[in-house]
Amino acid sequence: MSESNSVGIVKAQVAHFTTPLTLQSGDVLPQYHLSYETYGKLNAAKTNAVLICHALSGNHHVAGRYSPEDKYPGWWDNLIGPGKPLDTNKFFVIGLNNLGGCHGSSGPSSVNPLTDKPYSATFPIVTVEDWVESQARLLDSLGIQQLAAVIGGSLGGMQALQWNIAYPERVRHAFIIASAPNLTAQNMAFNEVARQAIITDPEFFEGDYYNHGTVPRRGLRIARMLGHITYLSDDVMGEKFGRKLRHGELKYGFDVEFEMESYLRYQGDKFAGEFDANTYLRMTRALDYFDPAKAHNGELSQALKGAKAKFMVISFTSDWRFSPARSREIVQALLDNALPVKYAEVTAEHGHDAFLMPDPHYHAIMRAYLEQIKV
Amino acid sequence: MMNNANNTNIRADFALITNWVSTKAKVLDLGCGDGTLLTHLHQTLQTTGYGIEKDDANWLTALKNGVDVIQMNLEEGLSGFEDQSFDTVILSQTLQAMHNTETIVQEMLRVGREAIVTFPNFGYWRNRMQITLGNMPVSKTLPYQWYDTPNVHLCTIHDFDIFCKNHHIEVMERKVITEGKDVHVLPNLMGNLAMYRLKNSA
């Protein structure tokens, strides 16, 4: 690639695990595999590893391209690369696809080696806690004892937080971006509508659509359209689409009239063609279930009592799905424990999506902090 | 948020603040700017703690200076900080720019065992002189025109003494300085920077 400061052409790898994983639900995965990618070089002392935890629809393809013809790079390519804020000349960056995913890791759409059929609806519900456990095993397999940093946005931020609860001694720095210590009722309500759209799709077949040769495309499409509304701010939707008409005049029907509708339908169709509905159900449940304070009478500070890392918490002013107030709850719990924490409330118009945007101030923060980490 | 007062006064201000902070104290600096004071306290007294800063550019510089800096608006109080969780809470030359002046001073003494407040003394004779001559004061400690000043609650040393008395705040120590020198005679007239070390009255 001629692209300067890109990690270039990348290749996914797969790690197989045969030690059974007992999940929060009590279910056991006897064996599983995880897709992952790495960028940069692990140093001899293995002190420069950074783990990227993905959000709802993310995966292990975080940076670079699979081929020069690839239309899009990895989902956080603007952050990661030689000379970029997360500099791959310095850090060894690991991205993985979480368990239950649909991009190469064991999940509902992957083949269960015990039956030689897709797991389908039998794939268990996995949680943020389960993911962190599987991520720790991936690090074990790579010989990495301690992370220089764990970085995650949204659902990824929950995993970054959980790392400090499950494996505090294995994290030196934690970036919790556009996240929350749990979901509010309103936030979970959006997930429930999304799931209902999928589950009530006649082509869902209780999750066994692979064996029926169908895809619950309509449900997935609606789920994604709803999601997109909540990831954007009112202002940015207004700015991007306003009341602009698709055909310059009203058609008095229910086809696309407004540009906004065209955008949502496009996003919905695109997503329905590439994402697995069973994975979507599981990802939203992982979001709903995460609540580390629950075991401590709702006291998040108690849940974080054992944390040892230095924290960088970032929120975005126009993000109403994971509002700054929710990030401040995390900050408060860290302050209660007198832990080192920096908190930035970035002025940004892009709503929840802002954490994936190359906002200059946001990236300056990431760069400045990451530059200070000694490896 | 910090006013761009002249360097002599900033250094004198910081040196005196250092005298009022104990070794290894846990410090909260409100409106910490680029983090110079916290860095100075950490280097000289091995203090720990946090800075609070609203402005993006200052916040980023404070981060680069290694300060644990929290971006928030002081006008909203210090919710998020537990009662009596700091040894000293500092408000350096920011009081006069606060809207919720009363709240912030009370919040400082809720969160900290002691508070240090410094502000430009509006009663300084040069300020009085400019008022007498018919203009709003503009000086090294008040470097703004009336139409662009962030200062909304300027007060005199006399005013602040009364404020403390009415709010059951004990003045543990008070220093008044002009051009870096201590002022002992007629402080409300001769001093241009006031510094208070405060705690709640028992």
XYZ file of C-alpha atoms in Angstrom, chain B residues 1-151:
151
model
C -9.047 29.550 33.852
C -6.062 30.998 35.626
C -5.565 34.702 35.115
C -2.413 35.677 33.367
C -0.968 37.519 36.332
C 2.671 38.504 36.154
C 5.274 35.849 36.744
C 6.655 37.332 39.943
C 3.263 37.039 41.527
C 2.634 33.565 40.145
C 5.894 32.333 41.591
C 5.292 34.044 44.914
C 1.777 32.647 44.895
C 3.030 29.110 44.251
C 5.885 29.350 46.747
C 3.497 30.434 49.477
C 0.990 27.744 48.565
C 3.833 25.235 48.889
C 4.388 26.449 52.477
C 0.792 25.655 53.294
C 0.798 22.114 51.909
C 2.286 19.230 53.840
C 4.665 16.636 52.463
C 2.913 13.772 50.688
C -0.429 15.555 51.013
C -3.316 14.621 48.777
C -4.136 17.749 46.823
C -6.979 18.823 44.541
C -6.251 21.847 42.353
C -9.378 23.510 40.968
C -8.821 25.242 37.666
C -5.355 23.723 37.483
C -4.530 25.279 34.111
C -1.558 23.543 32.539
C -0.769 21.788 35.819
C 2.271 23.902 36.767
C 1.304 24.199 40.429
C 0.521 20.490 40.864
C 3.766 19.558 39.140
C 5.643 21.962 41.422
C 3.949 20.535 44.530
C 4.644 16.993 43.425
C 8.307 17.765 42.815
C 8.878 19.648 46.059
C 6.542 17.797 48.445
C 5.803 14.468 46.723
C 2.119 15.308 46.816
C -0.476 13.227 45.008
C -3.881 14.200 43.736
C -5.776 15.592 40.824
C -6.324 18.736 38.848
C -9.628 19.943 37.501
C -9.625 21.910 34.278
C -12.377 22.831 31.852
C -10.430 24.312 28.964
C -9.386 21.789 26.259
C -5.969 23.269 25.537
C -5.022 23.628 29.216
C -6.374 20.155 29.921
C -4.183 18.642 27.208
C -1.081 20.509 28.407
C -1.759 19.326 31.959
C -1.994 15.755 30.668
C 1.321 16.214 28.851
C 2.771 17.474 32.128
C 1.766 14.173 33.690
C -1.046 15.560 35.827
C -4.102 13.425 36.581
C -6.507 15.958 35.223
C -10.293 15.723 35.249
C -12.236 17.757 32.720
C -15.240 19.263 34.396
C -16.973 22.518 35.087
C -16.364 23.818 38.605
C -19.633 25.727 38.453
C -21.380 22.386 38.883
C -19.666 21.766 42.209
C -17.445 18.869 43.161
C -19.923 16.014 43.093
C -17.895 12.901 42.417
C -15.440 13.784 45.155
C -16.052 12.290 48.565
C -16.283 14.314 51.774
C -12.926 15.064 53.395
C -11.046 12.996 50.802
C -8.234 15.534 50.265
C -5.771 17.193 52.616
C -5.829 20.435 50.686
C -8.071 21.832 47.966
C -6.644 24.778 46.048
C -8.398 27.506 44.085
C -5.646 29.704 42.692
C -6.747 33.016 41.149
C -9.998 31.544 39.893
C -12.460 32.605 42.606
C -13.169 35.915 40.917
C -14.156 34.160 37.679
C -16.631 31.803 39.309
C -20.386 32.314 39.071
C -21.229 29.995 41.962
C -18.654 31.461 44.295
C -20.396 30.581 47.499
C -20.968 26.962 46.427
C -17.418 26.333 45.340
C -15.883 27.552 48.601
C -18.284 25.372 50.566
C -17.558 22.436 48.270
C -13.810 22.922 48.780
C -14.242 22.578 52.521
C -16.548 19.602 52.123
C -14.014 17.715 50.006
C -10.843 18.970 51.690
C -9.718 19.243 55.286
C -8.158 22.557 54.318
C -8.614 24.971 51.446
C -6.291 27.505 49.897
C -7.916 30.376 48.019
C -5.995 33.103 46.242
C -7.462 36.081 44.392
C -6.566 39.535 43.130
C -7.478 42.122 45.774
C -9.879 44.603 44.240
C -9.189 46.910 47.148
C -5.577 47.452 46.024
C -4.890 51.177 45.867
C -4.065 51.174 42.147
C -7.470 49.664 41.447
C -9.136 52.239 43.675
C -7.192 54.959 41.902
C -8.398 53.866 38.484
C -12.001 53.739 39.728
C -11.579 57.213 41.244
C -10.309 58.435 37.905
C -13.428 56.968 36.336
C -12.249 53.710 34.749
C -12.523 50.022 35.507
C -9.117 48.832 36.745
C -6.751 47.175 34.288
C -3.467 45.920 35.704
C -1.059 42.996 35.764
C -3.331 41.052 38.128
C -6.500 42.210 36.364
C -5.336 42.186 32.771
C -8.758 42.504 31.115
C -10.959 45.237 29.752
C -14.425 45.516 31.318
C -15.992 44.021 28.185
C -13.823 40.929 27.866
C -13.055 40.031 31.463
C -13.886 36.532 32.715
C -14.010 38.023 36.210
